[in-house]
Tab-separated table of C-alpha atoms in Angstrom:
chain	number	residue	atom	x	y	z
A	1	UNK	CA	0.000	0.000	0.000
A	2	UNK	CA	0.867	3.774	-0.889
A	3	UNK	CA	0.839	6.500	1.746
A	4	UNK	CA	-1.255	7.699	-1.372
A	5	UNK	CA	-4.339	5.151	-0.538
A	6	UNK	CA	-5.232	7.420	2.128
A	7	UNK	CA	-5.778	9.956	0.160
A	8	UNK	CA	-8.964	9.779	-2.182
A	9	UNK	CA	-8.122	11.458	-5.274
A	10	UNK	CA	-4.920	9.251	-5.609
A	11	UNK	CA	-6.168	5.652	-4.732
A	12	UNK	CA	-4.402	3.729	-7.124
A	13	UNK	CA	-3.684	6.181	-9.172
A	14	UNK	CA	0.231	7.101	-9.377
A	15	UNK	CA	2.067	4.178	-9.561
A	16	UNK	CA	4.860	3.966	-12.746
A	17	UNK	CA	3.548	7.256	-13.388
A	18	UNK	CA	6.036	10.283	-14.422
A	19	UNK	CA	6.272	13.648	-11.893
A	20	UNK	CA	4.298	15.474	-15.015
A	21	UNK	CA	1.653	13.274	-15.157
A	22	UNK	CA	1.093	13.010	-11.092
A	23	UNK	CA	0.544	17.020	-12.080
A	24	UNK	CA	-1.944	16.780	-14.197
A	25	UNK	CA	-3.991	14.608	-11.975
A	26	UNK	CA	-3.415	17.493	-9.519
A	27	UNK	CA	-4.275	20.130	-11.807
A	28	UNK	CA	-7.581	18.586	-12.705
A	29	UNK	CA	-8.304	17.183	-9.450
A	30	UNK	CA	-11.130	20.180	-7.881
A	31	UNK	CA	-10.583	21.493	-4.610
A	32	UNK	CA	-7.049	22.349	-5.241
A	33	UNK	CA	-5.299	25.584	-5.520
A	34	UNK	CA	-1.808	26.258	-6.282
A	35	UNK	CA	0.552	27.818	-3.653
A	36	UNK	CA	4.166	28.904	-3.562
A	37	UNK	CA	6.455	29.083	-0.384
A	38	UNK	CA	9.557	30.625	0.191
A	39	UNK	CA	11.952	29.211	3.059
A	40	UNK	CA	13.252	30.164	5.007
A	41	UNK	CA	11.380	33.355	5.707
A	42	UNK	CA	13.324	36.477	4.362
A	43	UNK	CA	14.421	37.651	7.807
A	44	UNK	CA	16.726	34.484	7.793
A	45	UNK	CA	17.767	33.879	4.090
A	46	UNK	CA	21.373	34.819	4.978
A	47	UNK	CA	22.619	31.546	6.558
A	48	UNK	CA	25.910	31.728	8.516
A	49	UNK	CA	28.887	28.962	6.819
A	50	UNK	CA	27.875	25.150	7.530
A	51	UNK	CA	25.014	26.273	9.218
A	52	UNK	CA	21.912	24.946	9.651
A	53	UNK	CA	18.516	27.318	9.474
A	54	UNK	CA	15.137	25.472	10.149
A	55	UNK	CA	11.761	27.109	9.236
A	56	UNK	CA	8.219	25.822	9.245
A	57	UNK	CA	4.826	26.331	8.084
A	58	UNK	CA	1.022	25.249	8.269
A	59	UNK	CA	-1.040	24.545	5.160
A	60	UNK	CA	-4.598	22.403	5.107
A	61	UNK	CA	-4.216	18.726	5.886
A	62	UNK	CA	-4.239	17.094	2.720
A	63	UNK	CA	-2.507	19.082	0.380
A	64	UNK	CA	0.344	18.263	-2.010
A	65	UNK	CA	3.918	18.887	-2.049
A	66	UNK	CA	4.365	18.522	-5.656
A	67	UNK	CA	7.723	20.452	-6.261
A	68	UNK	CA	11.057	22.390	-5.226
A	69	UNK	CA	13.391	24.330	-6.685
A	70	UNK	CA	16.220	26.917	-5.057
A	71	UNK	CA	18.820	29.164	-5.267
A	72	UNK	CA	22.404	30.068	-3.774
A	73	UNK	CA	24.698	32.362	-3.774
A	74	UNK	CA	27.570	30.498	-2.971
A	75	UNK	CA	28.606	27.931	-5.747
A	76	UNK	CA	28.787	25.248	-2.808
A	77	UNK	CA	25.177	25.129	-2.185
A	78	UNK	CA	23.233	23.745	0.198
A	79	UNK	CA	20.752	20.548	1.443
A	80	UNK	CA	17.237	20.940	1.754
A	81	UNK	CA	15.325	18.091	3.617
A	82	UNK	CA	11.254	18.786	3.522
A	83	UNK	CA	9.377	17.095	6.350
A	84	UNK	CA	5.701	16.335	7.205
A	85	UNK	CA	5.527	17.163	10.832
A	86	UNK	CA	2.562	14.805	11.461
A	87	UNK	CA	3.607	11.859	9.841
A	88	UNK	CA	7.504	12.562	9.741
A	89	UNK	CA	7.224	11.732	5.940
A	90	UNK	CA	9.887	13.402	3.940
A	91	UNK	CA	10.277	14.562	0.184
A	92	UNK	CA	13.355	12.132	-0.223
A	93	UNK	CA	15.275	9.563	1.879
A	94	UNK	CA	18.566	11.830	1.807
A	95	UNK	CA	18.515	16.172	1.928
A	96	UNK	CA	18.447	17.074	-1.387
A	97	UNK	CA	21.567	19.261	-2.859
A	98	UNK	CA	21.459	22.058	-4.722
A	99	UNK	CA	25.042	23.417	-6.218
A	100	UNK	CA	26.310	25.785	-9.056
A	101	UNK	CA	25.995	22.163	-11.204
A	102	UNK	CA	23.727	19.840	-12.560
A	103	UNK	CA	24.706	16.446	-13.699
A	104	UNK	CA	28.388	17.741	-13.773
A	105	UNK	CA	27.504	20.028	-16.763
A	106	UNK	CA	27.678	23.784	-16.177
A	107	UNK	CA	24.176	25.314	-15.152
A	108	UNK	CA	23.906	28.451	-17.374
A	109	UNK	CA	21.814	29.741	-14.143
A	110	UNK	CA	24.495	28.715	-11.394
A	111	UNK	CA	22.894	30.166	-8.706
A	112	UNK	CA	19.689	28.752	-9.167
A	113	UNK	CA	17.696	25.713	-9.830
A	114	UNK	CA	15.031	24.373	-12.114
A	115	UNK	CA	12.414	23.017	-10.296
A	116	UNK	CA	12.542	19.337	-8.901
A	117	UNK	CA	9.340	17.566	-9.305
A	118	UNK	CA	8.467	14.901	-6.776
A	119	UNK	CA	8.030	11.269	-8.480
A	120	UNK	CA	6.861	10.950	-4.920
A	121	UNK	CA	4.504	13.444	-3.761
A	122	UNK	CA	4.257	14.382	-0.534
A	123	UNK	CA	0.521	14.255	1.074
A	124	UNK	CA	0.547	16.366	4.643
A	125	UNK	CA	-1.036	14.733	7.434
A	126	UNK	CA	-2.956	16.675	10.455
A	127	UNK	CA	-1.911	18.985	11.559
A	128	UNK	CA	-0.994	20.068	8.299
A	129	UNK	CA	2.500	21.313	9.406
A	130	UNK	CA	5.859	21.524	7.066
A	131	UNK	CA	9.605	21.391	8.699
A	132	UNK	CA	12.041	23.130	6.123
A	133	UNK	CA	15.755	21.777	7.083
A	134	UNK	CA	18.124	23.826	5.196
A	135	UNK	CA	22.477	23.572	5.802
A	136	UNK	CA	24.509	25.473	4.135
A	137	UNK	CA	27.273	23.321	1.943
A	138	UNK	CA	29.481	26.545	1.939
A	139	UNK	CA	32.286	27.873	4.142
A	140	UNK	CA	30.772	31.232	3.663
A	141	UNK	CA	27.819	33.042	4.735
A	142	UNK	CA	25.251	32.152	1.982
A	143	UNK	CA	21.970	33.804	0.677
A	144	UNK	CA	19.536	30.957	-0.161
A	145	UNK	CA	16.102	29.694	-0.311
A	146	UNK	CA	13.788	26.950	-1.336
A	147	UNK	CA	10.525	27.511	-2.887
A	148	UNK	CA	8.100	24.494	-1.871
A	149	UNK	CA	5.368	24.257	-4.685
A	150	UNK	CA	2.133	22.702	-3.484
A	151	UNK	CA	-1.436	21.860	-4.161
A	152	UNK	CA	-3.255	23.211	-1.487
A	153	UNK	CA	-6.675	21.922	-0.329
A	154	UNK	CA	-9.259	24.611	-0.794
């Protein structure tokens, strides 16, 4: 069983699909809308070298992490792990990187990332809380952020 079968608008639904087509069920799925989140919060964008900055915040229970994408100043990066506070669920099994390259080709945008989207999206649970774990991979100060797409229950 998926953590998906709890969830009625995805009950047997996403398996071998691609992260565009788990999208488009989304997008014409009603009593969705789409939402954009920036963490951590601009006050604390500026994170000091190898440190770590945590943020959090609420959306309704049952919405959809469906992407993330980032950006850094300095070319070492950093880790982003995105956590479902009620079930502890994550977006991956390891923090995902994000570094001045992608694939070990150049990134004509080095300080920034194309969106990643989930082959495994993220449902939230009750209370319909999101940890943001962020470390900085440089050994400078570093202005970064993550920007969390979701499908938000209406």
């Amino acid at each position: 069983p998926s953590v998906f079968d709890a969830v009625a608008i995805y009950r047997g639904r996403f398996a071998g699909h691609s992260p565009i087509d788990n999208l488009r069920r989304i997008a014409g799925a009603k009593g969705y809308h789409w939402r954009a989140v920036v963490a951590p919060d601009s006050s604390r964008q500026l994170v000091a070298a190898r440190a770590t900055v945590e943020d959090q915040f609420s959306v309704k229970p049952g919405s959809i992490i469906t992407a993330i994408s980032g950006y850094s100043v300095q070319a070492a990066g950093f880790t982003v792990q995105v956590i479902d506070k009620g079930s502890g669920l994550t977006i991956a099994s390891a923090p995902v990187g994000y570094t001045a390259g992608i694939g070990g080709k150049a990134n004509p945008y080095p300080n920034n990332s194309l969106p990643l989207y989930l082959s495994d999206l993220l449902p939230i649970s009750a209370p319909g809380l999101v940890l943001v774990s962020v470390v900085n991979q440089a050994t400078a100060p570093n202005q970064l952020g993550v920007c969390i797409q979701i499908a938000e229950k209406d």
